[in-house]
Amino acid sequence: MAVTDYLERGALIEPDGPCLLMGERCYTYREVSSLVCRVANGLLAAGYGLGRHAAVLCANDPHGYACTLGIMRAGMTYVPLDFRNSSADNERILDFSDSEVLFYQSGFHEQVEALRPRLPKLRLLVCIDRRMGEAPGLQEWAAAFAESEPRVQVPAEAIAWLQAGSGTTGDFRMAMMSHRAYHAFVAFQQIWLPDPAPVMLVAAPITHAAGGLSYQVLARGGRLVLLERPDPQAVLRAIEEHRITQVFLPPTVIYRLLEQPNVREFDYGSLEYLIYSAAPMSVEKLKLALEVFGPVMAQAYGQTEVLGIANMTPAEHHAGGKVAPDARLSACGRPGLPFCKVAIMGEGNEPLPRGEAGEICVRGDQVMSGYYKNPIATRATIIDGWAHTGDIGFFDEEGYLHIVDRKKDMVISGGFNVYPAEVEQVIASFDAVRECAVIGVPDAEWGEVVKAVVELSPGRTLSAQEIIARCRERLGSVKAPKSVDFVVELPRNVRGKVLKRVLRDEYWKGRQRRV
């Protein structure tokens, strides 16, 4: 089976039913299936197929989405390019991935033309929305090929996605995700999100988690409503207008929604799941989201290399008819699949008991096949069948998984381990704080000490003394920040994740940090 089988199943359920909607244009399953098959047949006719790589550069777009499915239907590997990437990042991804085909929007034509002389492996270019120079337009190009099912069998072990990591540590790698990994991911979602008639708002980039989450909607014959970007007002309007049942957003975007003055004026009655993931969410802001949007919050935990490790359902955000205690809200859920094993491992790769923190390790079909062209990193990450996530966590007595922090972000101050996420939760409890990052900075006596870098909500004020005092009260003097910096905006990558390495680099120039 291949990822595109989900589209075929949706087309069997209701071929003339709505599949993709953007603006005023609605594409039926029959139309989308036709375009996907034409793209696949065009790629096969050009000599491409299993084991070859093709990329797509566009914002959220129905035609761009169809191209990603057409690539996989031909047995090729899809290489997602985030439209917010710099030209240099896209060049690195295209070159390292050995991409030979590129589908792109006309708005990126100048970038593509500038990159093309430096990418000799790139042989076929197709412009998604119209002819640009030598690149034919998608409709013109695809019309020359049959809309019948391509005669190619795609094995489950074939690589469906070749995904670049989030880049928060500066270590560039590309994870190979098989069709089998996405089958496990879709099964995970079918168990977690029992939505018989899903209408999913795709506001986050479809090149990342939103794209993977969309496949379970296709499998049910549901509808995908696309927004080019997650503009807060557009998201709130779309939920009401299209009677959205589920939407995925990273916490940073949810914070922006909650800041909208009219956030309580929209009708969220259709919403079943507001899925959040990609970064820890402030418990205080999570409580506010439950108050504003209702009992619809659903947390997922995974990463580029491991799809769908744990989840928390909307019901688990409550206990005894009330909002659940902070200890549960700060968790990321429980392992969501009967065929996925999650363990907490010590430094010697030995399983640790409940309550003891160690590295989160996973084994199962949703684990990557390895890093592309990087066997050393693959062997360091997958040990005895267990994928080592680099996240530190523990299981509580109820079986909920708590992420303490990234292994590389842990601060060792005077021999004591300080997990920044714990400190960040306390700082985020201030209403005035939009987001914060805690890092270790060098100190002659302690080796390194805790520093907080804080981004305040618009128009709000807060002092460093107030932050330090609350942290000392709740966490003690070792974990409390020794200093606080206020910034207009924290540095983030294109996916919205805070780049702690950028913050740290300023303080560690000319010094050697342990990790």
CSV table of C-alpha atoms in Angstrom, one decimal, residues 27-341:
chain,number,residue,atom,x,y,z
A,27,TYR,CA,-12.2,20.4,-6.0
A,28,THR,CA,-14.0,17.1,-5.9
A,29,TYR,CA,-12.3,13.8,-5.2
A,30,ARG,CA,-12.7,12.9,-8.9
A,31,GLU,CA,-10.9,16.1,-9.9
A,32,VAL,CA,-8.1,15.6,-7.5
A,33,SER,CA,-7.6,11.9,-8.3
A,34,SER,CA,-7.5,12.8,-12.0
A,35,LEU,CA,-4.8,15.4,-11.5
A,36,VAL,CA,-2.8,13.1,-9.2
A,37,CYS,CA,-2.8,10.3,-11.8
A,38,ARG,CA,-1.9,12.7,-14.6
A,39,VAL,CA,1.1,14.0,-12.6
A,40,ALA,CA,2.2,10.4,-11.8
A,41,ASN,CA,1.9,9.3,-15.4
A,42,GLY,CA,3.8,12.3,-16.5
A,43,LEU,CA,6.7,11.6,-14.1
A,44,LEU,CA,6.7,7.9,-15.2
A,45,ALA,CA,6.7,8.9,-18.9
A,46,ALA,CA,9.7,11.2,-18.2
A,47,GLY,CA,11.6,8.2,-16.9
A,48,TYR,CA,11.2,8.8,-13.2
A,49,GLY,CA,9.8,6.4,-10.6
A,50,LEU,CA,10.8,4.3,-7.6
A,51,GLY,CA,13.9,5.6,-5.8
A,52,ARG,CA,13.9,9.0,-7.5
A,53,HIS,CA,13.2,12.3,-5.7
A,54,ALA,CA,10.9,15.2,-6.5
A,55,ALA,CA,10.3,18.4,-4.6
A,56,VAL,CA,7.4,20.9,-4.3
A,57,LEU,CA,7.9,24.6,-3.4
A,58,CYS,CA,4.7,26.4,-2.7
A,59,ALA,CA,2.4,27.8,0.0
A,60,ASN,CA,-0.7,25.8,0.9
A,61,ASP,CA,-2.3,25.2,-2.4
A,62,PRO,CA,-4.7,22.5,-3.8
A,63,HIS,CA,-2.6,22.0,-7.0
A,64,GLY,CA,0.6,21.8,-5.0
A,65,TYR,CA,-0.9,19.3,-2.7
A,66,ALA,CA,-2.0,17.2,-5.7
A,67,CYS,CA,1.5,17.3,-6.9
A,68,THR,CA,2.8,15.8,-3.7
A,69,LEU,CA,0.4,12.9,-4.0
A,70,GLY,CA,1.3,12.5,-7.7
A,71,ILE,CA,5.0,12.2,-6.8
A,72,MET,CA,4.2,9.4,-4.4
A,73,ARG,CA,1.8,7.7,-6.7
A,74,ALA,CA,4.6,7.4,-9.2
A,75,GLY,CA,6.7,5.7,-6.6
A,76,MET,CA,9.0,8.7,-6.2
A,77,THR,CA,10.0,10.3,-2.9
A,78,TYR,CA,8.4,13.6,-2.0
A,79,VAL,CA,10.8,16.3,-0.8
A,80,PRO,CA,8.9,19.1,1.0
A,81,LEU,CA,10.3,22.6,0.7
A,82,ASP,CA,8.9,25.2,3.2
A,83,PHE,CA,7.9,28.3,1.3
A,84,ARG,CA,9.2,30.4,4.2
A,85,ASN,CA,12.7,28.9,3.8
A,86,SER,CA,15.6,31.1,2.7
A,87,SER,CA,16.9,30.5,-0.8
A,88,ALA,CA,20.1,29.1,0.7
A,89,ASP,CA,18.1,26.5,2.8
A,90,ASN,CA,16.1,25.4,-0.3
A,91,GLU,CA,19.3,25.0,-2.3
A,92,ARG,CA,20.8,22.9,0.4
A,93,ILE,CA,17.7,20.6,0.6
A,94,LEU,CA,17.4,20.2,-3.1
A,95,ASP,CA,21.1,19.5,-3.5
A,96,PHE,CA,21.5,17.1,-0.6
A,97,SER,CA,18.3,15.2,-1.4
A,98,ASP,CA,19.3,14.7,-5.0
A,99,SER,CA,16.0,16.0,-6.2
A,100,GLU,CA,15.6,15.8,-10.0
A,101,VAL,CA,12.1,17.3,-10.3
A,102,LEU,CA,10.7,20.5,-8.9
A,103,PHE,CA,7.1,21.7,-8.9
A,104,TYR,CA,6.9,25.4,-7.9
A,105,GLN,CA,4.6,28.4,-7.7
A,106,SER,CA,5.3,31.3,-10.0
A,107,GLY,CA,5.9,33.6,-7.1
A,108,PHE,CA,9.2,31.6,-6.5
A,109,HIS,CA,10.3,31.8,-10.1
A,110,GLU,CA,13.1,34.2,-9.5
A,111,GLN,CA,14.5,32.1,-6.7
A,112,VAL,CA,14.2,28.9,-8.8
A,113,GLU,CA,15.9,30.6,-11.8
A,114,ALA,CA,18.8,31.8,-9.5
A,115,LEU,CA,19.2,28.3,-8.0
A,116,ARG,CA,18.9,26.3,-11.2
A,117,PRO,CA,22.5,26.8,-12.5
A,118,ARG,CA,23.8,25.5,-9.1
A,119,LEU,CA,21.6,22.4,-9.1
A,120,PRO,CA,22.7,20.3,-12.1
A,121,LYS,CA,20.7,17.3,-10.9
A,122,LEU,CA,17.4,19.3,-11.3
A,123,ARG,CA,16.2,18.3,-14.7
A,124,LEU,CA,12.4,18.8,-14.8
A,125,LEU,CA,10.7,22.0,-13.6
A,126,VAL,CA,6.9,22.5,-13.7
A,127,CYS,CA,5.3,25.7,-12.6
A,128,ILE,CA,2.1,25.0,-10.6
A,129,ASP,CA,0.0,28.0,-11.6
A,130,ARG,CA,1.2,29.1,-15.1
A,131,ARG,CA,4.0,28.8,-17.7
A,132,MET,CA,7.1,30.5,-16.5
A,133,GLY,CA,10.0,30.8,-19.0
A,134,GLU,CA,11.0,27.2,-20.0
A,135,ALA,CA,8.9,25.7,-17.2
A,136,PRO,CA,5.4,24.6,-18.5
A,137,GLY,CA,2.3,25.3,-16.4
A,138,LEU,CA,1.0,22.3,-14.4
A,139,GLN,CA,-2.4,22.1,-16.2
A,140,GLU,CA,-0.7,22.3,-19.6
A,141,TRP,CA,1.9,19.7,-18.7
A,142,ALA,CA,-0.4,17.3,-17.0
A,143,ALA,CA,-3.1,17.4,-19.8
A,144,ALA,CA,-0.7,15.4,-22.1
A,145,PHE,CA,-0.9,12.3,-19.8
A,146,ALA,CA,-3.6,9.8,-19.0
A,147,GLU,CA,-5.8,10.1,-15.9
A,148,SER,CA,-5.9,6.4,-15.6
A,149,GLU,CA,-4.3,4.7,-12.6
A,150,PRO,CA,-0.5,4.4,-13.2
A,151,ARG,CA,0.7,0.8,-13.6
A,152,VAL,CA,3.2,0.9,-10.8
A,153,GLN,CA,3.2,-0.9,-7.5
A,154,VAL,CA,4.6,1.1,-4.7
A,155,PRO,CA,6.0,-1.2,-1.8
A,156,ALA,CA,5.2,-0.1,1.7
A,157,GLU,CA,9.0,0.0,2.5
A,158,ALA,CA,9.6,2.6,-0.3
A,159,ILE,CA,10.4,6.1,1.0
A,160,ALA,CA,7.4,8.4,0.8
A,161,TRP,CA,8.8,11.6,2.4
A,162,LEU,CA,12.4,12.8,2.7
A,163,GLN,CA,12.0,15.4,5.4
A,164,ALA,CA,14.6,17.9,6.6
A,165,GLY,CA,14.7,18.3,10.4
A,166,SER,CA,13.5,21.4,12.2
A,167,GLY,CA,17.0,22.8,12.5
A,168,THR,CA,16.8,24.0,16.1
A,169,THR,CA,20.2,22.6,16.9
A,170,GLY,CA,22.0,23.5,13.6
A,171,ASP,CA,22.6,19.8,12.7
A,172,PHE,CA,21.2,19.3,9.2
A,173,ARG,CA,19.7,15.9,8.5
A,174,MET,CA,17.0,14.4,6.3
A,175,ALA,CA,14.8,11.6,7.7
A,176,MET,CA,13.6,8.9,5.3
A,177,MET,CA,9.9,8.2,6.1
A,178,SER,CA,8.4,5.1,4.4
A,179,HIS,CA,4.9,4.6,3.2
A,180,ARG,CA,4.6,2.0,6.0
A,181,ALA,CA,5.5,4.7,8.6
A,182,TYR,CA,2.6,6.8,7.3
A,183,HIS,CA,0.3,3.8,7.5
A,184,ALA,CA,1.1,3.6,11.2
A,185,PHE,CA,0.6,7.3,11.6
A,186,VAL,CA,-2.8,7.2,9.9
A,187,ALA,CA,-3.8,4.3,12.1
A,188,PHE,CA,-2.6,6.3,15.1
A,189,GLN,CA,-4.9,9.2,14.0
A,190,GLN,CA,-7.9,6.9,13.3
A,191,ILE,CA,-7.8,5.7,16.9
A,192,TRP,CA,-7.1,9.1,18.4
A,193,LEU,CA,-9.5,11.3,16.3
A,194,PRO,CA,-12.7,9.3,15.8
A,195,ASP,CA,-14.2,11.8,13.4
A,196,PRO,CA,-16.5,10.1,10.9
A,197,ALA,CA,-17.1,13.2,8.7
A,198,PRO,CA,-13.9,15.3,9.1
A,199,VAL,CA,-13.6,18.9,7.8
A,200,MET,CA,-10.0,19.8,8.5
A,201,LEU,CA,-8.7,23.4,8.3
A,202,VAL,CA,-5.2,23.3,6.9
A,203,ALA,CA,-3.7,26.6,8.1
A,204,ALA,CA,-0.2,25.4,9.2
A,205,PRO,CA,2.2,24.5,6.3
A,206,ILE,CA,1.1,21.3,4.6
A,207,THR,CA,4.8,20.5,4.2
A,208,HIS,CA,5.0,19.4,7.8
A,209,ALA,CA,2.6,18.0,10.4
A,210,ALA,CA,-0.5,19.3,8.7
A,211,GLY,CA,0.3,17.4,5.6
A,212,GLY,CA,0.7,14.1,7.5
A,213,LEU,CA,-2.5,14.8,9.5
A,214,SER,CA,-4.4,15.4,6.2
A,215,TYR,CA,-4.2,11.7,5.1
A,216,GLN,CA,-6.6,10.4,7.7
A,217,VAL,CA,-9.1,12.9,6.3
A,218,LEU,CA,-8.7,11.6,2.8
A,219,ALA,CA,-9.2,8.0,4.0
A,220,ARG,CA,-12.6,9.0,5.4
A,221,GLY,CA,-13.7,10.9,2.4
A,222,GLY,CA,-13.5,14.2,4.4
A,223,ARG,CA,-12.8,17.7,3.3
A,224,LEU,CA,-9.6,19.8,3.5
A,225,VAL,CA,-10.1,23.5,3.7
A,226,LEU,CA,-6.8,25.3,2.9
A,227,LEU,CA,-5.5,28.7,4.0
A,228,GLU,CA,-2.3,30.0,2.5
A,229,ARG,CA,-1.0,31.1,5.9
A,230,PRO,CA,-2.3,30.8,9.5
A,231,ASP,CA,-3.5,34.4,9.8
A,232,PRO,CA,-5.3,34.5,13.2
A,233,GLN,CA,-8.4,36.3,11.9
A,234,ALA,CA,-8.6,34.1,8.8
A,235,VAL,CA,-8.4,31.0,11.0
A,236,LEU,CA,-11.1,32.1,13.3
A,237,ARG,CA,-13.4,33.1,10.5
A,238,ALA,CA,-12.8,29.8,8.6
A,239,ILE,CA,-13.7,27.6,11.7
A,240,GLU,CA,-17.1,29.3,11.8
A,241,GLU,CA,-17.8,29.6,8.1
A,242,HIS,CA,-16.8,26.1,7.0
A,243,ARG,CA,-18.0,24.3,10.2
A,244,ILE,CA,-14.5,23.0,10.8
A,245,THR,CA,-14.3,19.8,12.9
A,246,GLN,CA,-10.5,19.7,13.3
A,247,VAL,CA,-7.5,21.9,12.9
A,248,PHE,CA,-3.8,21.5,13.7
A,249,LEU,CA,-1.8,24.5,15.0
A,250,PRO,CA,1.5,24.9,16.9
A,251,PRO,CA,1.2,26.6,20.3
A,252,THR,CA,2.7,29.8,19.0
A,253,VAL,CA,-0.2,30.3,16.6
A,254,ILE,CA,-2.8,29.3,19.3
A,255,TYR,CA,-1.3,32.1,21.5
A,256,ARG,CA,-1.9,34.5,18.6
A,257,LEU,CA,-5.5,33.4,18.3
A,258,LEU,CA,-6.1,33.9,22.1
A,259,GLU,CA,-4.7,37.5,21.8
A,260,GLN,CA,-7.3,38.5,19.2
A,261,PRO,CA,-9.8,41.0,20.8
A,262,ASN,CA,-12.8,39.2,19.1
A,263,VAL,CA,-11.7,35.6,19.8
A,264,ARG,CA,-14.8,34.9,21.9
A,265,GLU,CA,-17.2,36.3,19.2
A,266,PHE,CA,-16.9,33.3,16.8
A,267,ASP,CA,-18.9,30.1,16.8
A,268,TYR,CA,-16.8,27.1,17.6
A,269,GLY,CA,-19.7,24.7,17.9
A,270,SER,CA,-18.6,22.4,15.0
A,271,LEU,CA,-15.0,22.0,16.4
A,272,GLU,CA,-14.2,18.6,17.7
A,273,TYR,CA,-10.4,18.7,17.8
A,274,LEU,CA,-7.9,21.6,18.1
A,275,ILE,CA,-4.7,19.7,17.8
A,276,TYR,CA,-1.6,21.2,19.2
A,277,SER,CA,2.0,19.9,18.9
A,278,ALA,CA,5.5,20.8,17.7
A,279,ALA,CA,6.5,22.6,21.0
A,280,PRO,CA,5.4,22.5,24.7
A,281,MET,CA,2.4,24.6,25.5
A,282,SER,CA,2.0,26.9,28.5
A,283,VAL,CA,-0.4,25.3,31.0
A,284,GLU,CA,-2.0,28.7,31.7
A,285,LYS,CA,-2.6,29.4,28.0
A,286,LEU,CA,-3.9,25.8,27.6
A,287,LYS,CA,-6.5,26.5,30.3
A,288,LEU,CA,-7.5,29.7,28.5
A,289,ALA,CA,-7.8,27.8,25.3
A,290,LEU,CA,-10.1,25.3,26.9
A,291,GLU,CA,-12.2,28.2,28.2
A,292,VAL,CA,-12.4,29.9,24.9
A,293,PHE,CA,-12.7,27.0,22.4
A,294,GLY,CA,-14.3,24.4,24.6
A,295,PRO,CA,-13.3,20.8,25.4
A,296,VAL,CA,-11.6,20.3,22.1
A,297,MET,CA,-7.9,20.5,22.8
A,298,ALA,CA,-6.0,17.5,21.6
A,299,GLN,CA,-2.2,17.1,22.1
A,300,ALA,CA,0.1,15.1,20.0
A,301,TYR,CA,3.8,14.3,20.5
A,302,GLY,CA,6.1,13.2,17.8
A,303,GLN,CA,9.0,14.5,15.7
A,304,THR,CA,10.4,14.4,12.2
A,305,GLU,CA,12.0,11.0,12.8
A,306,VAL,CA,9.2,9.4,14.7
A,307,LEU,CA,5.6,10.0,13.7
A,308,GLY,CA,2.9,9.9,16.5
A,309,ILE,CA,4.5,8.7,19.8
A,310,ALA,CA,1.9,9.8,22.3
A,311,ASN,CA,-1.4,11.8,22.5
A,312,MET,CA,-3.9,13.3,24.8
A,313,THR,CA,-7.5,13.3,23.9
A,314,PRO,CA,-9.9,16.2,24.6
A,315,ALA,CA,-11.5,14.1,27.4
A,316,GLU,CA,-8.1,13.7,29.1
A,317,HIS,CA,-7.8,17.4,29.5
A,318,HIS,CA,-10.6,17.1,32.1
A,319,ALA,CA,-11.0,15.0,35.2
A,320,GLY,CA,-14.1,14.7,37.5
A,321,GLY,CA,-16.0,17.2,35.4
A,322,LYS,CA,-13.4,19.9,35.8
A,323,VAL,CA,-10.3,20.9,34.0
A,324,ALA,CA,-7.5,18.4,34.8
A,325,PRO,CA,-4.8,19.3,37.3
A,326,ASP,CA,-1.7,21.1,36.0
A,327,ALA,CA,0.4,17.9,36.4
A,328,ARG,CA,-1.7,16.2,33.7
A,329,LEU,CA,-2.0,19.3,31.4
A,330,SER,CA,1.7,19.6,31.3
A,331,ALA,CA,2.0,16.0,30.0
A,332,CYS,CA,2.0,15.2,26.3
A,333,GLY,CA,-0.4,12.2,26.7
A,334,ARG,CA,0.0,8.4,26.6
A,335,PRO,CA,1.4,6.2,23.9
A,336,GLY,CA,-1.4,6.1,21.4
A,337,LEU,CA,-0.9,2.9,19.5
A,338,PRO,CA,-1.0,-0.8,20.6
A,339,PHE,CA,1.8,-1.5,18.1
A,340,CYS,CA,4.1,1.4,19.2
A,341,LYS,CA,6.5,0.8,22.1
